[in-house]
Coordinates of C-alpha atoms and ligand atoms in Angstrom, one line a residue:
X1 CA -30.7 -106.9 -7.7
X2 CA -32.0 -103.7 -6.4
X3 CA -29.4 -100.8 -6.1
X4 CA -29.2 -98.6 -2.9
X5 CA -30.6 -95.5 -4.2
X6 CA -27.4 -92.5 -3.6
X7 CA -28.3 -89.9 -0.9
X8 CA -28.4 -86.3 -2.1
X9 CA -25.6 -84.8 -3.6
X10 CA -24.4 -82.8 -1.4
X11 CA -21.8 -79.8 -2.2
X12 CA -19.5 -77.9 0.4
X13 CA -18.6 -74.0 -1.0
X14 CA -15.5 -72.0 1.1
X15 CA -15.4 -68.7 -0.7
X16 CA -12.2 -66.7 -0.2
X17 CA -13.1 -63.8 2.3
X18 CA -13.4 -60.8 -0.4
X19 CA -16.7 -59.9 -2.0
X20 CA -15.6 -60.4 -5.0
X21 CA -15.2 -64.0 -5.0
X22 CA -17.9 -64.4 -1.9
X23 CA -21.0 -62.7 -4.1
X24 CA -20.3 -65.7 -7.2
X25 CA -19.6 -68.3 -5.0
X26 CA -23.3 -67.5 -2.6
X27 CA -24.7 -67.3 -6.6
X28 CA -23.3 -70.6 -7.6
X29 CA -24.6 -72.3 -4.4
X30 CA -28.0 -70.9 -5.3
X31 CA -27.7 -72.2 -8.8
X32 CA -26.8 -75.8 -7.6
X33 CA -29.3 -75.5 -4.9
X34 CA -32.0 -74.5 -7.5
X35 CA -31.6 -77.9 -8.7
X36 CA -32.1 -80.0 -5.8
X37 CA -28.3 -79.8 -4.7
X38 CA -27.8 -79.7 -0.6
X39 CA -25.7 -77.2 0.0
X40 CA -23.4 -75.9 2.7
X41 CA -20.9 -72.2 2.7
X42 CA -18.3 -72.2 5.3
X43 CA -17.9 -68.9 6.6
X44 CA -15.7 -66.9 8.9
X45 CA -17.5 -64.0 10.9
X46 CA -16.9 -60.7 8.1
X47 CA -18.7 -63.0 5.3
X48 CA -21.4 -64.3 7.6
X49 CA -24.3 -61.8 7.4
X50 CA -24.2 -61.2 3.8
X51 CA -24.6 -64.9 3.4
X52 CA -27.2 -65.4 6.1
X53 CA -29.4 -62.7 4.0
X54 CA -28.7 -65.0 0.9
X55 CA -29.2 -68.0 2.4
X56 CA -32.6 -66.2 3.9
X57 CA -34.1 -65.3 0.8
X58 CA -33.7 -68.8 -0.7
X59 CA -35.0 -70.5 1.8
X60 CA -38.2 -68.6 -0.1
X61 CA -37.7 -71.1 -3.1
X62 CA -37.1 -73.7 -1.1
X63 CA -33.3 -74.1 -1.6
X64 CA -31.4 -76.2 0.6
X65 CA -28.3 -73.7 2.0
X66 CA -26.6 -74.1 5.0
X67 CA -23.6 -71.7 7.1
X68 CA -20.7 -73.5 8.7
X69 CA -18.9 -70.6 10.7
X70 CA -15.5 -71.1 11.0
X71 CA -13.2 -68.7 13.3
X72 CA -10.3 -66.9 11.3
X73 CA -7.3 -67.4 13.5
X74 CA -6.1 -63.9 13.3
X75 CA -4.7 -63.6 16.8
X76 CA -2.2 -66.7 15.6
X77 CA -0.9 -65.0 13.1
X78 CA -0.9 -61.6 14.9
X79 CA -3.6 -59.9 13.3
X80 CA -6.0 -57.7 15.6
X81 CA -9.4 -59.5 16.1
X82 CA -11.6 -59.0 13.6
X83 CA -9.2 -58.9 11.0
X84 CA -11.1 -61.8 8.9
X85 CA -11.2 -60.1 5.2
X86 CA -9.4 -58.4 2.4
X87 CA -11.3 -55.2 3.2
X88 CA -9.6 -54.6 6.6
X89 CA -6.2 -55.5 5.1
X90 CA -4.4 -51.9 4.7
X91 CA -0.8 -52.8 4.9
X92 CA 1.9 -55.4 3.1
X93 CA 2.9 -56.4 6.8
X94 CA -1.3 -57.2 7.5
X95 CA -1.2 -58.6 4.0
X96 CA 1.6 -61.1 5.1
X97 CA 0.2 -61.9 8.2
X98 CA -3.8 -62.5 6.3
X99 CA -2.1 -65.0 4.1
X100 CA -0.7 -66.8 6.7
X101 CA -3.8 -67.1 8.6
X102 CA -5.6 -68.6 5.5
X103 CA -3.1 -71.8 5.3
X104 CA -4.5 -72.3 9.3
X105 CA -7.7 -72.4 8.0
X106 CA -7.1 -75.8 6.8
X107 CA -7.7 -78.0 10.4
X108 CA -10.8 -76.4 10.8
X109 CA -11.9 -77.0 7.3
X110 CA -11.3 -80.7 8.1
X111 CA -13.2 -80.8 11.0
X112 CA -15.9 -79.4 9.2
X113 CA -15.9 -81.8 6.5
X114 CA -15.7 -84.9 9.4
X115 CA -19.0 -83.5 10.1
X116 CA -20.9 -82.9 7.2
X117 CA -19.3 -85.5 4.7
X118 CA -20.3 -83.6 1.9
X119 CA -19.9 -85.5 -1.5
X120 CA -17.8 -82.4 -2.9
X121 CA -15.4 -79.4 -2.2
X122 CA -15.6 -76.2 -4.3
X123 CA -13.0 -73.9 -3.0
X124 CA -11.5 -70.7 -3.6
X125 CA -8.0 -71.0 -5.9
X126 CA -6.4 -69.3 -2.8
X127 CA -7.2 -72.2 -0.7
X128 CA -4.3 -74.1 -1.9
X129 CA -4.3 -76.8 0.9
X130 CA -8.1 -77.5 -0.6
X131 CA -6.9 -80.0 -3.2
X132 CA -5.1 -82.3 -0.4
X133 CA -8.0 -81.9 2.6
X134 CA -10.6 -83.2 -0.3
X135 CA -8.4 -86.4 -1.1
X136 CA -7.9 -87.2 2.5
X137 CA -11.7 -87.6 1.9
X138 CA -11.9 -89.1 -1.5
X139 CA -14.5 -86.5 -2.1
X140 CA -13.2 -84.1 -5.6
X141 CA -12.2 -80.4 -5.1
X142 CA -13.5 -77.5 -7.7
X143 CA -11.7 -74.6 -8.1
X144 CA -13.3 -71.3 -8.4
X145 CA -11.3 -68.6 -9.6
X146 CA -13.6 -65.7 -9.7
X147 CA -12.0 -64.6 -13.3
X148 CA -12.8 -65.3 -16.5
X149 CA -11.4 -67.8 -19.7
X150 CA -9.7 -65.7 -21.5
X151 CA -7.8 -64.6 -18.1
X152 CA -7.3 -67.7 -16.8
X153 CA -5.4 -68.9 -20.3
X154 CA -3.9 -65.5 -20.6
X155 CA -2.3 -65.8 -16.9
X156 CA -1.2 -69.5 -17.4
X157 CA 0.3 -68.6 -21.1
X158 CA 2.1 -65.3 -19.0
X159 CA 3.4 -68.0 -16.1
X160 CA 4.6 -70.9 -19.0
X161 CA 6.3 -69.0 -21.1
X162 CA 7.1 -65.9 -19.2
X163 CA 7.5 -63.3 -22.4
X164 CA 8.2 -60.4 -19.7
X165 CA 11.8 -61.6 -19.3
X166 CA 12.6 -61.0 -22.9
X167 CA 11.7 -57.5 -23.4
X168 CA 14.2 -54.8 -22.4
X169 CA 11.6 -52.5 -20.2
X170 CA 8.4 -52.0 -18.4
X171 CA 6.7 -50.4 -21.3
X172 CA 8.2 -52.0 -23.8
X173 CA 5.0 -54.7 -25.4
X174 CA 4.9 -58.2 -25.9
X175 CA 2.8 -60.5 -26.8
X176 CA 1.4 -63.0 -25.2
X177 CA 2.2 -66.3 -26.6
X178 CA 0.0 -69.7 -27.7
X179 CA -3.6 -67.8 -27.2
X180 CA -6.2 -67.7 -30.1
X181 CA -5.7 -63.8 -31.0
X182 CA -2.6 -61.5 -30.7
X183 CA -2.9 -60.1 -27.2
X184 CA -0.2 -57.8 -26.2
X185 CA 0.9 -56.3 -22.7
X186 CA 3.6 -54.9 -21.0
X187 CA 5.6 -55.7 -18.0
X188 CA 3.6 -52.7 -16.5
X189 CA 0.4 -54.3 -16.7
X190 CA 1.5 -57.6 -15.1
X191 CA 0.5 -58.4 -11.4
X192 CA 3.9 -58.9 -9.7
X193 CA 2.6 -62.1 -8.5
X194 CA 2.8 -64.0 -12.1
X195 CA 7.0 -63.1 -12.3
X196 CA 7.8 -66.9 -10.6
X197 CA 10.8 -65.7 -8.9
X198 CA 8.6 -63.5 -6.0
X199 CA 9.4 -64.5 -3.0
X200 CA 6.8 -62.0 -1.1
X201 CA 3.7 -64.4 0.8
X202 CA 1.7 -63.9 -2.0
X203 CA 4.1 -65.5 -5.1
X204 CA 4.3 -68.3 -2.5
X205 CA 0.7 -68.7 -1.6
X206 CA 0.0 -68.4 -6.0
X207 CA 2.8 -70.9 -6.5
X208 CA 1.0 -73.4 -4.3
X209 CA -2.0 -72.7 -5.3
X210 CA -1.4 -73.8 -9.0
X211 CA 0.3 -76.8 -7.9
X212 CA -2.9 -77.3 -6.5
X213 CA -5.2 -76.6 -9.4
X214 CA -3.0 -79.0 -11.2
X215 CA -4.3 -81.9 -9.0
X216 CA -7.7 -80.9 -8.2
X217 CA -10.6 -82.2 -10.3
X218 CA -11.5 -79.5 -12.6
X219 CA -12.4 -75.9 -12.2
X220 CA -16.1 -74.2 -12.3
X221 CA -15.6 -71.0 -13.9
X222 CA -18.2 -68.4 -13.7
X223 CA -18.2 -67.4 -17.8
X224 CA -20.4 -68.7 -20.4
X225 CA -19.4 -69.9 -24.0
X226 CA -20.7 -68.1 -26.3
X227 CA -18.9 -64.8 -24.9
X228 CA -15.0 -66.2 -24.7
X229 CA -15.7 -69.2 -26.8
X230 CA -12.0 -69.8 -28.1
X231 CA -10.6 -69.1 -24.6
X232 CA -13.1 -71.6 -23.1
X233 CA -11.9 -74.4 -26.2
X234 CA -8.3 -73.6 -25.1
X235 CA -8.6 -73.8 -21.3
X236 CA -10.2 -77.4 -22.0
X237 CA -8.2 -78.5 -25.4
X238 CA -5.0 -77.0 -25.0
X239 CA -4.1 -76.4 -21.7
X240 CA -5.8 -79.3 -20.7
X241 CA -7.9 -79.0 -17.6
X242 CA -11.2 -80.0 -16.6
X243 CA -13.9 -77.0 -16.8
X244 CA -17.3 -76.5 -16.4
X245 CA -18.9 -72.5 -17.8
X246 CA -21.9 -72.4 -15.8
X247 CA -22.0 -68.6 -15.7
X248 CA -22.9 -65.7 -15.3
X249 CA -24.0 -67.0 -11.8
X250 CA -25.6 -63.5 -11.4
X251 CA -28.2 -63.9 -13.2
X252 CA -30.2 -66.1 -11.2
X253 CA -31.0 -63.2 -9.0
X254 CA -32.8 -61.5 -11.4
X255 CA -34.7 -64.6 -12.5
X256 CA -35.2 -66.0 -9.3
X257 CA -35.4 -62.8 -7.0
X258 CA -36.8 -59.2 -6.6
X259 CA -34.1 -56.9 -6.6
X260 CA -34.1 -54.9 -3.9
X261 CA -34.5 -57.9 -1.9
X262 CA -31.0 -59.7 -2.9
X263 CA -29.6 -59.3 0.0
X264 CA -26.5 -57.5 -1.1
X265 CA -27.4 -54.1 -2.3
X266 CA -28.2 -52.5 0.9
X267 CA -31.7 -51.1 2.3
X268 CA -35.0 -50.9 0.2
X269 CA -35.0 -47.4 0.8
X270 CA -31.2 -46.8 -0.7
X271 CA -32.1 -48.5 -3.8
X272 CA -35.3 -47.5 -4.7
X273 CA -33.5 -43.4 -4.0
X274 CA -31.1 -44.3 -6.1
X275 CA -33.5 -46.1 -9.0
X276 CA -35.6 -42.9 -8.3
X277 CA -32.9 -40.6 -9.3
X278 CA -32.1 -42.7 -12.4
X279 CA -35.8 -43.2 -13.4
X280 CA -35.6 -38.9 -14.2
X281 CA -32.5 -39.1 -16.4
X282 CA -32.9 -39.6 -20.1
X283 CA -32.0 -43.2 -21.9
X284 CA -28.8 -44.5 -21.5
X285 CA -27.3 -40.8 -20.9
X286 CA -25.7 -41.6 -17.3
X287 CA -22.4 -42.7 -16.9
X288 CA -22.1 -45.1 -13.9
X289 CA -18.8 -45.2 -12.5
X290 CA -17.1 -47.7 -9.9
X291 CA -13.8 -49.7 -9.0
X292 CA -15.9 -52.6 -7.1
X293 CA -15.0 -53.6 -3.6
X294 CA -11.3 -53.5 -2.9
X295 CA -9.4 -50.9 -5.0
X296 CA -8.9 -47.8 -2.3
X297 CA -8.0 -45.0 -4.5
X298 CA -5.8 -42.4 -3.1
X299 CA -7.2 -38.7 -2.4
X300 CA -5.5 -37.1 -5.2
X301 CA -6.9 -39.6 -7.5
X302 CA -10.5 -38.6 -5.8
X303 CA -9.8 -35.3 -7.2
X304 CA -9.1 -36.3 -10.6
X305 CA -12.1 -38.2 -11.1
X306 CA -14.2 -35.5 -9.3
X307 CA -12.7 -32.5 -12.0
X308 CA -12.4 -34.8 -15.0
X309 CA -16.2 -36.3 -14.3
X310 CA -17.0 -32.0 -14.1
X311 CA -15.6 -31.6 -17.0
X312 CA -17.2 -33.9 -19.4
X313 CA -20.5 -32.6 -18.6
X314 CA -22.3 -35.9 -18.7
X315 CA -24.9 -37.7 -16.3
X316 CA -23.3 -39.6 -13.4
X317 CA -23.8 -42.0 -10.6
X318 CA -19.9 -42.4 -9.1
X319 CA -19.5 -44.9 -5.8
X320 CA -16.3 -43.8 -4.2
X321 CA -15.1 -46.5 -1.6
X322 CA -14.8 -44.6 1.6
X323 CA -16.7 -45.0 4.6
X324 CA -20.0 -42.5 5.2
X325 CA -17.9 -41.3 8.2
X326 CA -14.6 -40.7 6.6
X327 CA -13.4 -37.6 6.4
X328 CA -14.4 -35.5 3.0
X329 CA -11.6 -33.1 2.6
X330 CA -10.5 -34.2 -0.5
X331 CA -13.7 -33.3 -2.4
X332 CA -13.3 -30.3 -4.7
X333 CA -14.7 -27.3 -2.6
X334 CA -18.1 -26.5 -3.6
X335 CA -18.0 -29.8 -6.1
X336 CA -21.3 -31.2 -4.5
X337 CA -23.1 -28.3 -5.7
X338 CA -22.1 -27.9 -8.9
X339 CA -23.1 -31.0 -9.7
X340 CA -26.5 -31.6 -8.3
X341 CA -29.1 -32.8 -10.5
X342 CA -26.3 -33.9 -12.9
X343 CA -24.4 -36.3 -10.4
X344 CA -24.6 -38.7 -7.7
X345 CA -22.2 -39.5 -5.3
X346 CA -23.0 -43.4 -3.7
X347 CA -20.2 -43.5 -0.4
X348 CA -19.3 -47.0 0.5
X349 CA -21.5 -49.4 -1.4
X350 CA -24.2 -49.2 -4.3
X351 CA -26.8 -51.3 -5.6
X352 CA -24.8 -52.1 -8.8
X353 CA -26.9 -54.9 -10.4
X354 CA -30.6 -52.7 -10.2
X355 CA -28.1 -49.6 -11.3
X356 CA -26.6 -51.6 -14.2
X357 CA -30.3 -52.9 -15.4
X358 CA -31.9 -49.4 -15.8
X359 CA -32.3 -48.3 -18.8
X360 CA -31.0 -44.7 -18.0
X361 CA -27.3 -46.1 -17.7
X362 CA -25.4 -45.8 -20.9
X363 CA -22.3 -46.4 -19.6
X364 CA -20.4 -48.1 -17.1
X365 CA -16.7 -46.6 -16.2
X366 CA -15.3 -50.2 -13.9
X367 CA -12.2 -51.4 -13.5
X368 CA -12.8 -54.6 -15.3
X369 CA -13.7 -56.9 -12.2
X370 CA -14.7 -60.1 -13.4
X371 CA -17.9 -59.9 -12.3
X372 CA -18.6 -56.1 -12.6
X373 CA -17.7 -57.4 -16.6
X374 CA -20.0 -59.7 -16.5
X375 CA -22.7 -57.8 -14.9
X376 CA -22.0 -54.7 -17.1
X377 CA -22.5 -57.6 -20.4
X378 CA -25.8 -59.2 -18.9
X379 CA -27.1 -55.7 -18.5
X380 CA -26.3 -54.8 -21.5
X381 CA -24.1 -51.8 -21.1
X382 CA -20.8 -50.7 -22.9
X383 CA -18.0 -50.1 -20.4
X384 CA -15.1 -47.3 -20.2
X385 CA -12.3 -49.4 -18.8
X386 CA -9.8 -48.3 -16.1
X387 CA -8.1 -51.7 -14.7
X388 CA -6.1 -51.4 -12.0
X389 CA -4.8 -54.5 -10.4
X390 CA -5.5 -58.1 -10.2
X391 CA -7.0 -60.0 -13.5
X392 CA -8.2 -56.6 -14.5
X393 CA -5.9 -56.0 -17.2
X394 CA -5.8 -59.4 -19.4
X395 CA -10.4 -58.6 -18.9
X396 CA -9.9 -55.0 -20.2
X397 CA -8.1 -56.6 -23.6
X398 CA -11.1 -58.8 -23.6
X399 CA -14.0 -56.4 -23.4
X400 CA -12.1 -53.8 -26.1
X401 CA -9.8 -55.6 -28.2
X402 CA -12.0 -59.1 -28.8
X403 CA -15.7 -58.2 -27.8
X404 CA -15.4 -54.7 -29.0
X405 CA -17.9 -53.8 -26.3
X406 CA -15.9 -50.7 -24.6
X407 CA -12.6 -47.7 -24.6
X408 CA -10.3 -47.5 -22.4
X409 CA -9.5 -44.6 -19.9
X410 CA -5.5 -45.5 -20.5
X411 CA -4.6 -47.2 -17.6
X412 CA -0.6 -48.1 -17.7
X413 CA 0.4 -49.7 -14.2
X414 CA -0.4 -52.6 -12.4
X415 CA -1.0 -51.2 -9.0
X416 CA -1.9 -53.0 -5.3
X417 CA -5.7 -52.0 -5.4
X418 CA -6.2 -52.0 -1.7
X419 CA -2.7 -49.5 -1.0
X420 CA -2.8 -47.0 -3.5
X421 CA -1.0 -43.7 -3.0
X422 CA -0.8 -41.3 -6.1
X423 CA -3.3 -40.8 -8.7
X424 CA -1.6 -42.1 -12.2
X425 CA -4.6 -41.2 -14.4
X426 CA -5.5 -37.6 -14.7
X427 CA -8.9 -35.6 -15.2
X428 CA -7.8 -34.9 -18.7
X429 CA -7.8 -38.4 -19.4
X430 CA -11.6 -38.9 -17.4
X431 CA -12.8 -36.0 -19.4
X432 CA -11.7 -37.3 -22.7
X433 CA -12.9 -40.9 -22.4
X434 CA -16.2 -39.8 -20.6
X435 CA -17.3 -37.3 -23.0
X436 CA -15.8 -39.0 -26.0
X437 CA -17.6 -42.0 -25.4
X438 CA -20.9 -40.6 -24.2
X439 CA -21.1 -37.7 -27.5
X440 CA -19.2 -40.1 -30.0
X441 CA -19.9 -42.2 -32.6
X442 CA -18.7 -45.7 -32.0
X443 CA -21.2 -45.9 -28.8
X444 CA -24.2 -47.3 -30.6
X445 CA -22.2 -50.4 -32.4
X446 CA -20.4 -50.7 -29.0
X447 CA -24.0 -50.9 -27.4
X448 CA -25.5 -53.2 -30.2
X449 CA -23.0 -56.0 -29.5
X450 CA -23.2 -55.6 -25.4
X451 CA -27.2 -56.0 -25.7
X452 CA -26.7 -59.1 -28.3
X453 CA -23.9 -60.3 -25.7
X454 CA -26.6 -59.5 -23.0
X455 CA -29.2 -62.1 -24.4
X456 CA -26.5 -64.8 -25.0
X457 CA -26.2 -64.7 -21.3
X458 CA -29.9 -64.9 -20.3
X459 CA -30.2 -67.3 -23.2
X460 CA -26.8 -69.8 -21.5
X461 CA -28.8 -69.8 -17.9
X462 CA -32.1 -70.8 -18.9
X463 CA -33.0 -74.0 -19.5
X464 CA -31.4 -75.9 -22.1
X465 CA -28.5 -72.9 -22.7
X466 CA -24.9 -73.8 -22.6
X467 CA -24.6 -73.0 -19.0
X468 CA -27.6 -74.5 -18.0
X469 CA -26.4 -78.0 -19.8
X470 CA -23.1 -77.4 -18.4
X471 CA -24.2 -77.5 -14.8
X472 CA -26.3 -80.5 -15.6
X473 CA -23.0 -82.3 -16.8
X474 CA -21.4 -81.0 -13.8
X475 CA -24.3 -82.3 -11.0
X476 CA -24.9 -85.5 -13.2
X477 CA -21.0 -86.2 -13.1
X478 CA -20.8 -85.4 -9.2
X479 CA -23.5 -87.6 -8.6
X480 CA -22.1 -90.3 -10.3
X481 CA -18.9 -90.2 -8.1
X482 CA -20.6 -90.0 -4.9
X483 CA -22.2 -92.9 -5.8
Ligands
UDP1 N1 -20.4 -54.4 -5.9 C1 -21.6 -53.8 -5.5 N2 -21.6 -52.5 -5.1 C2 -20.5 -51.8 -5.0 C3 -19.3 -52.4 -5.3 C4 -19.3 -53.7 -5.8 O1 -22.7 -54.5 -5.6 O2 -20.6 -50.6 -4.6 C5 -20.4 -55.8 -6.3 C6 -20.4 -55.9 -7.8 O3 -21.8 -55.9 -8.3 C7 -19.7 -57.2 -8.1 C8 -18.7 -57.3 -6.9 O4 -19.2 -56.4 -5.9 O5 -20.5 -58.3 -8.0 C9 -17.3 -56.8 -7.2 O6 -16.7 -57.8 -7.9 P1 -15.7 -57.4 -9.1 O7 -15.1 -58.8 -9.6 O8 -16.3 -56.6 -10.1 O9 -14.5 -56.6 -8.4 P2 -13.6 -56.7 -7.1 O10 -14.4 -56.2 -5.9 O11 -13.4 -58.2 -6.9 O12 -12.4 -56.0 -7.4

């Protein structure tokens, strides 16, 4: 009897409005696309150019990507129009409010999925209703975290057994039980979100959320094996979820795309000003220093960074997060000058991937993003680390205590990236970390393992590496169910 061959698998992606969880989520798309995978993004208007651009340049290869706009119902919740991402989010009250609009989102999501009847949902972990839409269509639902293994096991260990409660202060350490090495932290460190007894929008929206995960399919995380293998073993063995590594998703710009042209890192002009300035620097003798897309520093801690960056006397690129137009009173009068030649100050957004490749960059000051990690490790560069909220912390105890791949700045407190008001690490503490990591000695076996780390990840996305195979299980396992 001849079998009705299956139509094309077809994938549905709704990244959570924030770039970084939109950037990995367009990458992932590309990389299912790339082999043969239909597939669509939902969208609400903020996220909607940088995704057209993407989408754009693949069309080049001959993906299949398509944008479903959706409309984010900020006037029901009482948000000004226009409100539709984390960027424009400034207060706890807007914060509220953003959260509420995202549970909304869940009607329109439906109706989109009547439409398309795609054979898959990958959503954001924030998407909580996600797991529950999907059944309603038989169709699975994938996670996507945006964070790493070791994260994700550390988080879930902090949440189980909650070793916070039984130390006697903030500072006081603990460790963090049932993981494969000692990891300690203190109750400082900790987003207030993982103490289960928050009753603020966001403990409730996290709650849900992993009551969510617990019933969805599996999770796609954007990692690969051979950097967190234990953590990767554990997520799977231990704490027993479904997981497919098919990362870093990244990478499949560089192999498939010319840089400039990724659709992300602003005009060709900015970058290649930018590449110029790095191509008359010396190897690897520029510090490149940024805090990603969200965390809003405060002006005092501007100030800080501007005298302690003086101060060590090294090479710099530095992106501060303010708008071209902002006001500039906070800069250090006559700071601009001094430093020409020897510094350069990127306002608003950089090209961080062409940054990160050149071979001028010797080290990157982040504040341990997932994906700025994983970026800084493909590159090949050791990284000063200076988390400051989200996953950030449990990564920085990752890339210095187990990969042994960066220092960190000293970073104490867990703080709300996006409303920061004082400026908790000073320009002693820049100056010292900068300079002693740039001048010192444990740089070059710091740098040895990042660049072995670096092929490992090249090696997992092409063909036949563990990320590569991992996807393959992933698609072949999908199409087998929309069968
Ligand atoms: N990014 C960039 N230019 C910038 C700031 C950020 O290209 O000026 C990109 C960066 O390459 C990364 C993402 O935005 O892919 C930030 O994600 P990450 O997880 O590092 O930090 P988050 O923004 O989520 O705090």
């Amino acid at each position: 009897m001849e079998t009705k061959p299956c139509r094309q698998l077809h994938i549905f992606f709704l990244p959570f409005m924030v770039s970084g969880h939109t950037l990995p989520l367009i990458d992932l798309a590309k990389l299912f696309a790339s082999r043969g995978v239909k597939c669509t993004i939902a969208a609400t208007h903020a996220n909607s150019p940088i995704i057209s651009k993407a989408i754009q340049t693949s069309k080049g290869f001959g993906f299949e990507i398509d944008l479903v706009l959706i409309k984010f119902p900020s006037n029901e919740v009482g948000l000004p129009e226009g409100i539709d991402s984390t960027k424009f989010v400034r207060t706890e009250e807007m914060r509220g409010k953003f959260l509420k609009a995202i549970t909304l989102l869940e009607q329109q999501v439906e109706r989109v999925l009547h439409q398309h009847q795609p054979h898959c949902l990958v959503a954001d972990f924030l998407f909580h209703w996600a797991t529950d839409v999907a059944t309603k269509f038989k169709i699975p639902r994938l996670v996507f975290h945006g964070t790493g293994f070791f994260a994700l096991c550390a988080i879930k260990s902090t949440m189980m057994y909650q070793p916070h409660m039984k130390v006697s202060s903030d500072s006081e350490s603990f460790v963090v039980p049932s993981l494969p090495d000692e990891i300690k932290m203190t109750q400082n460190q900790l987003a207030p979100f993982l103490t289960l007894n928050g009753k603020t929008e966001l403990n409730k929206l996290i709650k849900k959320s992993r009551e969510a995960e617990e019933r969805s399919y599996g999770i796609v995380v954007n990692s690969f094996y051979e950097l967190e293998p234990e953590y990767a073993d554990h997520y799977k063995n231990v704490l027993g979820k479904k997981s497919w590594h098919i990362g870093p998703v990244s990478l499949c710009n560089i192999v498939e795309e010319d840089k400039a042209e990724r659709g992300r890192e602003g005009s060709v002009d900015e970058v290649q000003a930018c590449l110029n300035w790095l191509n008359s620097k010396r190897l690897n003798s520029v510090v490149y220093i940024c805090f990603g897309s969200m965390t809003k520093f405060s002006d005092s801690q501007l100030v800080e960074i501007a005298y302690g960056l003086e101060a060590s006397r090294q090479k710099f690129i530095w992106v501060v997060n303010k708008e071209r137009n902002d006001k500039e009173e906070w800069f250090p009068e006559g700071f601009e000058q001094r430093i020409e030649g020897k510094g350069l100050v990127i306002r608003g957004w950089a090209p961080q991937l062409p940054i990160l490749q050149h071979e001028a960059v010797g080290a990157f000051l982040t504040h341990c993003g997932w994906n700025s990690i994983l970026e800084g490790v493909s590159a090949g560069v050791p990284m000063i680390t200076w988390p400051v909220s989200a996953d950030q912390f449990y990564n920085e105890k990752l890339v210095t205590q187990i990969l042994g791949i960066g220092v960190a700045v000293g970073a104490q407190k867990w703080e709300d990236g996006s409303l920061l008001s004082e400026a908790s690490v000073k320009r002693e503490a820049i100056e010292k970390a900068v300079t002693g990591f740039m001048v010192g000695e444990k740089q070059e076996d710091m740098r040895t393992r990042v660049l072995a780390l670096g092929m490992m990840a090249r090696g997992a996305v092409a063909e036949g590496g563990s990320s590569f195979s991992d996807l393959t299980a992933l698609i072949e396992e999908l199409s087998f169910l929309g069968c």
